[in-house]
Structure formats: structure tokens, C-alpha cells
XYZ file of C-alpha atoms in Angstrom:
384
model
C -42.523 -4.954 1.307
C -41.353 -1.735 2.819
C -38.130 -1.354 1.304
C -39.321 -1.975 -1.727
C -41.831 0.521 -1.048
C -39.524 2.999 0.134
C -36.838 2.392 -2.792
C -39.985 3.353 -4.877
C -40.615 6.552 -3.286
C -37.553 7.929 -3.262
C -36.813 7.707 -7.386
C -40.249 8.823 -7.782
C -39.561 12.046 -6.552
C -35.954 12.222 -7.903
C -37.150 12.134 -10.732
C -40.157 14.315 -11.108
C -43.036 12.335 -11.162
C -44.546 13.155 -7.042
C -45.146 16.071 -5.443
C -44.887 15.453 -2.631
C -42.272 16.492 0.231
C -39.304 15.378 2.003
C -41.089 15.229 5.021
C -44.403 14.022 3.206
C -42.640 10.625 2.288
C -41.412 10.220 6.047
C -44.576 10.837 7.950
C -45.716 8.207 4.924
C -43.115 5.207 5.684
C -43.277 6.258 9.416
C -39.364 6.309 9.209
C -37.316 7.582 12.828
C -35.162 9.742 10.254
C -35.183 13.620 9.234
C -35.834 14.433 6.269
C -32.553 15.740 4.144
C -31.615 12.246 5.628
C -34.216 10.176 3.269
C -33.231 12.631 0.689
C -30.056 12.087 1.044
C -30.129 7.893 0.779
C -32.295 8.420 -1.694
C -29.020 9.015 -4.918
C -27.676 5.782 -3.118
C -31.139 4.414 -3.713
C -31.003 5.285 -7.452
C -27.501 4.695 -8.204
C -28.387 1.383 -6.619
C -31.170 0.679 -9.139
C -28.795 1.238 -12.067
C -26.712 -0.153 -10.764
C -29.580 -2.968 -11.090
C -30.981 -1.797 -14.832
C -27.517 -1.850 -15.933
C -27.362 -5.734 -15.038
C -30.627 -6.767 -16.176
C -31.036 -7.779 -12.453
C -34.967 -6.133 -12.645
C -35.135 -9.480 -14.365
C -34.321 -12.286 -11.179
C -36.631 -14.209 -9.393
C -38.238 -12.645 -5.986
C -36.842 -14.741 -3.724
C -33.306 -13.084 -5.456
C -34.194 -9.942 -4.971
C -35.844 -10.910 -1.344
C -31.606 -11.949 -1.065
C -30.167 -8.392 -2.125
C -33.174 -6.588 -0.201
C -31.722 -8.134 3.590
C -27.757 -7.439 2.570
C -28.847 -4.219 2.075
C -30.900 -3.164 5.188
C -28.437 -5.569 6.704
C -25.722 -2.463 5.426
C -27.629 -0.114 6.139
C -29.066 -0.599 10.061
C -25.643 -1.129 9.981
C -25.184 2.950 9.091
C -27.237 3.696 11.574
C -25.503 1.704 14.579
C -22.428 3.008 13.693
C -23.852 6.740 13.539
C -25.510 6.120 16.681
C -22.235 5.229 18.236
C -20.529 7.526 17.095
C -22.860 10.198 18.074
C -22.377 8.632 21.450
C -18.821 7.995 21.867
C -18.587 12.244 20.285
C -21.127 13.381 23.324
C -18.976 11.927 26.082
C -15.487 13.607 24.759
C -17.094 16.790 24.334
C -18.744 16.174 28.512
C -14.957 14.783 29.586
C -13.788 18.330 26.705
C -15.975 20.507 28.700
C -14.699 18.529 32.064
C -10.573 19.210 31.398
C -11.308 23.625 30.543
C -13.129 23.791 33.250
C -10.190 22.112 35.626
C -7.842 24.505 34.218
C -10.075 27.434 34.289
C -10.266 26.715 37.976
C -7.286 26.656 38.321
C -5.732 29.531 36.811
C -9.386 31.735 38.317
C -9.053 30.167 42.243
C -5.042 30.172 42.784
C -5.252 33.536 45.345
C -8.143 32.385 46.680
C -6.328 29.278 47.898
C -5.529 29.393 52.053
C -2.079 30.889 52.605
C 0.251 30.858 55.899
C -1.004 26.811 57.468
C 0.512 27.093 60.285
C 3.081 23.237 60.053
C 1.740 21.221 62.831
C 2.605 18.247 60.108
C 5.605 17.687 63.707
C 2.276 15.845 65.294
C 2.759 11.767 63.912
C 0.619 9.533 64.623
C 3.285 6.986 67.231
C 2.319 3.526 66.179
C 0.903 2.499 69.258
C -1.865 5.803 69.053
C -5.562 4.816 68.345
C -6.520 6.274 64.780
C -9.524 8.573 63.902
C -12.061 7.983 60.863
C -14.935 10.315 60.033
C -17.630 9.699 57.320
C -19.097 12.155 55.905
C -21.450 12.064 52.753
C -25.384 13.000 51.224
C -24.597 16.986 52.064
C -26.678 17.087 49.158
C -25.070 20.991 48.876
C -27.684 23.540 47.126
C -30.559 22.224 48.336
C -32.985 24.337 50.112
C -35.835 22.320 52.620
C -38.110 23.684 54.843
C -40.534 21.407 56.130
C -42.104 20.255 59.424
C -38.726 17.653 60.774
C -36.683 19.160 59.197
C -34.729 22.822 57.770
C -31.728 23.167 55.374
C -29.826 25.068 53.321
C -26.163 26.313 51.165
C -25.880 28.796 54.644
C -27.320 26.205 57.394
C -24.419 23.485 55.539
C -21.881 25.755 57.646
C -23.555 25.418 60.837
C -23.896 22.497 61.070
C -20.463 21.671 59.356
C -19.343 23.946 62.237
C -21.196 21.867 64.476
C -19.904 18.572 63.158
C -15.827 19.658 62.849
C -15.787 20.637 66.568
C -17.294 17.119 67.815
C -14.994 15.161 65.558
C -11.841 17.304 67.534
C -13.243 16.610 70.399
C -12.944 13.386 70.264
C -9.938 12.971 69.358
C -7.789 15.031 71.525
C -9.896 12.528 74.161
C -8.761 9.913 72.551
C -5.638 11.163 71.978
C -5.453 10.505 68.179
C -2.902 12.242 65.716
C -4.074 11.278 62.331
C -7.370 11.365 61.346
C -8.586 9.920 57.886
C -11.546 10.594 55.988
C -13.909 8.702 53.813
C -16.422 11.355 51.340
C -18.903 9.079 50.337
C -21.314 11.045 47.679
C -23.440 13.070 46.958
C -22.338 15.935 48.109
C -24.356 17.998 45.331
C -27.880 17.877 44.785
C -27.495 17.980 40.939
C -29.918 17.730 38.576
C -31.008 14.260 37.891
C -34.349 14.721 38.786
C -37.066 17.947 37.946
C -38.323 18.072 40.973
C -34.208 18.222 42.609
C -33.996 21.010 40.146
C -36.895 22.859 41.519
C -35.410 22.212 45.217
C -31.946 22.788 44.643
C -31.898 26.692 45.866
C -28.432 26.827 43.133
C -27.474 26.098 40.173
C -24.451 23.392 38.890
C -22.108 25.682 39.490
C -22.476 27.054 42.144
C -23.321 23.903 44.127
C -19.921 22.625 43.043
C -17.609 25.769 43.750
C -20.502 26.691 46.954
C -19.446 22.845 48.168
C -16.320 22.572 47.706
C -15.552 25.479 49.841
C -17.664 23.561 52.322
C -14.380 20.650 52.184
C -12.170 23.004 51.955
C -12.603 24.954 55.383
C -13.757 21.706 57.147
C -9.904 20.184 56.001
C -8.835 23.475 57.111
C -10.337 23.103 60.581
C -9.674 19.859 60.715
C -5.548 20.309 59.618
C -5.006 23.357 62.544
C -5.923 21.293 65.439
C -5.035 17.578 64.243
C -2.042 16.144 63.116
C -2.326 14.199 59.735
C -5.232 14.547 58.021
C -5.810 11.796 55.165
C -8.939 12.695 52.958
C -10.307 10.601 49.950
C -13.834 10.794 47.507
C -15.975 8.776 45.497
C -18.283 9.707 43.207
C -22.407 9.222 44.195
C -25.481 9.028 41.829
C -26.203 13.499 42.332
C -23.609 14.435 41.271
C -22.984 12.641 38.604
C -22.686 14.725 35.083
C -25.711 13.189 32.190
C -29.119 12.871 34.457
C -29.615 9.843 32.234
C -27.605 7.309 34.641
C -26.728 5.063 31.149
C -25.207 7.711 29.689
C -22.477 8.378 32.124
C -19.136 6.814 32.393
C -18.135 6.263 35.820
C -15.852 9.271 36.070
C -18.666 11.606 34.022
C -18.911 12.901 37.654
C -18.704 16.879 39.338
C -17.444 15.178 42.049
C -13.597 15.212 40.181
C -14.656 18.729 39.348
C -15.150 19.123 43.485
C -11.444 16.747 44.861
C -9.067 19.455 42.214
C -11.288 22.367 43.356
C -9.551 21.156 47.108
C -6.114 19.805 45.744
C -6.356 23.630 44.308
C -7.023 26.020 47.367
C -5.959 23.752 49.676
C -2.441 23.633 48.073
C -0.440 25.013 50.840
C -1.517 22.922 54.008
C 1.141 20.841 54.456
C -0.547 17.750 56.966
C -3.000 17.138 54.572
C -2.761 14.315 51.424
C -5.876 13.952 49.084
C -6.602 10.414 47.654
C -7.979 10.302 44.223
C -10.435 7.891 43.867
C -13.241 9.643 41.194
C -14.262 6.885 38.541
C -12.913 3.910 40.707
C -16.590 3.229 42.355
C -14.745 2.812 45.380
C -12.118 4.339 48.422
C -9.637 2.071 50.328
C -7.516 3.113 53.024
C -5.909 0.347 55.587
C -6.426 1.809 58.992
C -4.322 -0.043 62.126
C -3.841 -2.251 59.738
C -7.208 -3.458 59.211
C -8.793 -3.272 54.932
C -10.875 -0.705 55.239
C -13.163 0.154 51.666
C -15.579 3.402 51.015
C -18.842 3.309 48.337
C -21.380 5.928 48.314
C -23.576 3.169 48.006
C -26.174 3.278 44.431
C -24.314 0.281 42.787
C -23.961 -1.411 46.007
C -26.240 -3.869 48.262
C -25.253 -3.668 51.952
C -26.061 -7.607 51.708
C -23.367 -7.669 49.053
C -21.153 -6.257 49.186
C -18.859 -7.722 51.365
C -18.588 -9.842 47.823
C -18.284 -7.558 45.827
C -15.833 -5.726 46.103
C -13.388 -8.570 47.515
C -14.340 -9.916 43.504
C -13.378 -6.628 42.515
C -10.181 -5.817 44.824
C -9.010 -8.911 45.386
C -8.526 -8.257 48.930
C -12.299 -9.157 51.678
C -12.928 -5.979 52.824
C -12.655 -5.696 57.539
C -15.260 -2.824 57.160
C -17.261 -1.151 54.775
C -18.495 2.245 54.582
C -21.979 2.436 52.660
C -23.979 6.657 51.848
C -26.641 7.098 50.004
C -29.635 5.055 52.116
C -30.255 8.440 54.376
C -29.749 5.920 57.181
C -27.510 5.246 59.629
C -27.120 1.346 60.283
C -24.775 -2.096 60.854
C -24.393 -5.122 58.921
C -21.656 -8.205 59.917
C -21.375 -10.570 56.939
C -18.821 -13.201 58.243
C -15.871 -11.245 59.755
C -16.824 -8.171 57.764
C -18.417 -4.945 58.353
C -20.248 -2.322 56.439
C -21.430 0.513 57.540
C -24.414 2.971 56.773
C -23.559 6.705 57.645
C -26.767 9.243 58.043
C -27.831 12.040 55.882
C -26.023 15.161 56.041
C -28.323 17.469 54.872
C -31.234 15.399 56.223
C -34.865 14.381 55.359
C -35.906 15.758 52.305
C -39.507 16.242 50.871
C -39.482 13.591 48.845
C -38.364 11.161 52.055
C -41.302 13.371 54.302
C -43.762 12.655 51.939
C -42.765 8.618 52.650
C -43.423 9.445 55.839
C -39.151 8.888 56.181
C -37.867 10.691 58.755
C -33.640 9.995 60.004
C -31.788 11.616 62.609
C -29.017 14.355 60.034
C -25.969 11.932 62.110
C -22.861 11.381 60.778
C -20.830 8.632 61.714
C -16.562 8.836 64.082
C -14.825 6.079 64.937
C -11.776 5.427 66.733
C -9.458 2.721 65.773
C -6.420 0.590 67.525
C -5.053 -2.225 67.117
C -7.272 -5.027 67.425
C -10.320 -3.063 65.124
C -12.841 -0.417 66.113
C -13.493 0.021 69.479
C -16.293 2.840 69.143
C -18.057 4.564 67.484
C -19.620 8.422 67.842
C -23.216 9.108 66.515
C -22.698 13.221 65.578
C -25.691 14.514 65.018
C -24.929 17.949 62.864
C -28.554 19.295 62.837
C -27.923 19.256 66.880
């Protein structure tokens, strides 16, 4: 019996009957515990043995001893399970505490770097019959360096692409007399550190990625708000934004996106015609646009053919439109009266996609809505 062997060896070690070390016993029994843990447990075994001696339980038959041993093993397993759960809980608490500390630090440090003297053009308010603009922004993967035959991308070129995108959006807004712009940022703002090959391709570490992309997005919002009326901005977290590499170790709130969002809020706090809607941790964002229920998701938790039903289940509302990123390929799909619109990839074709012989344009979508719904879509290639 495995437990009796463990018990006998531990008692023999405590009584000086064998010269084996605790580590030797752990290895001999092939135990998945530290030698110090076994040593501490041995003193409990000694108490258990003394208890048996005191009440003459050593005389019990094999069936009774087996029953007692089984109960002791159950208690031991529960103790290990509780210890594992406590370790995981403490890990998550430490992770969340670090995020809160980061937010506090960044707020203090960036107060002097927020945009100042921003012109108030918020009097240009949307009229009831105005058309409304929607910009989808996804998969920036800031920090990633790409250099292959079909695509070149790095943090510097991210600003070039963002300028190109803003110029196009402003021109389309003026063309359609749009005074309100809704922005769905659909996740994977940073490259992160979830895979080893990504770590090798990253030009910057995660901290620099967080600061860099928050500055990039704040720069975009400042430019748009300087040219347009009301701008509404919302974010959702992507899989590359998660804090811990293994997805099963993360809660929905365990995302660097919450830091990026707080940095944007701090940097853009003086912009009068900007409204930021917080959604990090919810896994989806939601806005009503000209009477249409519009949802934004990253896409790692959804499939294009079941996202409508999934969002209906958790929100209690049937979406008119769902905007997705993640797949790095612009596409559209209709289910019943609902439309699923997939955005392209801001960073473009990376090494992984290139080696799979996949290549797609770095498209970000801009749409125009009126009271009847979406009336037109512009696919903006930010790489050209």
C-alpha cells in the first residue's frame, strides 16, 4: 500500500533507523512535493502512529485500516487542493495589485504630459438627422517588428499608418457631414508576450508597448477631436493584451488593456469633445448608433457563425451589428437580420501568416450610418 510505505519510511527517518535524506525518500516514492513538505508531514504521521498505538488501532484488521487510510488520503488531497487554490488566488491578487500600482504610478507621472489648451469645438453637436461615423480599429500589435517581402511594420511606421488613417477618416466625415464619430477599438493593441516567437519578433518590451500604444491612440484621438465634433471611444481586450501568457490563468480583467485605457484617459482628460466608454473586463463593448444595437468584440472568444447567438445570450439583446477583429482579414457575414463585420489587421501580414502563405491588406473599416442603418463602408488600407 503506497501510503503505508510512505508512513513507514517517514517514521524510520524520524527515528534514525535509515540514513536516507528527505530528498531520497521523495525520489524513492516519486512524490510531487518538496522534501521540506514531506519532512513537515512526517511529524503528522508520527502523531498518527502514536494515536494508533494509544488506542491499540494497530490491531485493527486490514479492512478497517484501509478505510482509515482512505479517509486520511482524502483529507490530504483536499488539503493539497486548497493549497493550490490559495496559491492561484494569491497569484491573481498580486497580478491585480500590480495593475492598480501601475495605474497609480502612471497617473502621477503622466499628469504633466496630458494634452493642454485643447480647442473646444464641442458646440458642433450632432443633429437628429445627421449621419454618424463608425471607425473600427483592431490588431495594432504595437511593438511588433515585421520585415518580409509583403509587409514592413514597426512602432515608427505605426504612427505613419495612424496619420494615414486619421486623414482618411476626417475627409470621409466631412464628405458625409458627420458630426459624431464612434470608435470601436477591438483589441490586440500590443504584441504582448503570449508566445515565444512573438517575444523574438517584438521590438519593445511590454512596458514600452503599453506606453507606446497609449500614446499612439491618444495622438489619434487628439487629432480627430481637433477636426470633428463629438468622438466616442471604447475598447475591448484582446488575447495578445492579456497579463499572463497562459489564457487559462487569466481573468477577463487580467489585461494590459486596462492600463492602456487609463493612460489614454489621463492623457486626453482635457479634450472637451471626447467621451471614453469603459468596457475592459466585459469582453464586449456596446453602443447604440442611429437606433442600431452595435456590439464590438475582439473575436478570440467568438466564432463568426455563433457570435450573434452568444452576445444575445449574455446581453439579452439581439445585435443589429457586431464588429470583430482577431482574424486579421476583412470580411462580412449576415445572420438573420444581424450583420457581422470583421475588421482587418492594422499591422498587416506578420512572419507567422507569411510562412502559412497568408497575406491580407492592412484594412481598417470606416462606416457611415443613418436612421436606416449602414449606408456605406470604406476599407482604408493604412499601408498605402
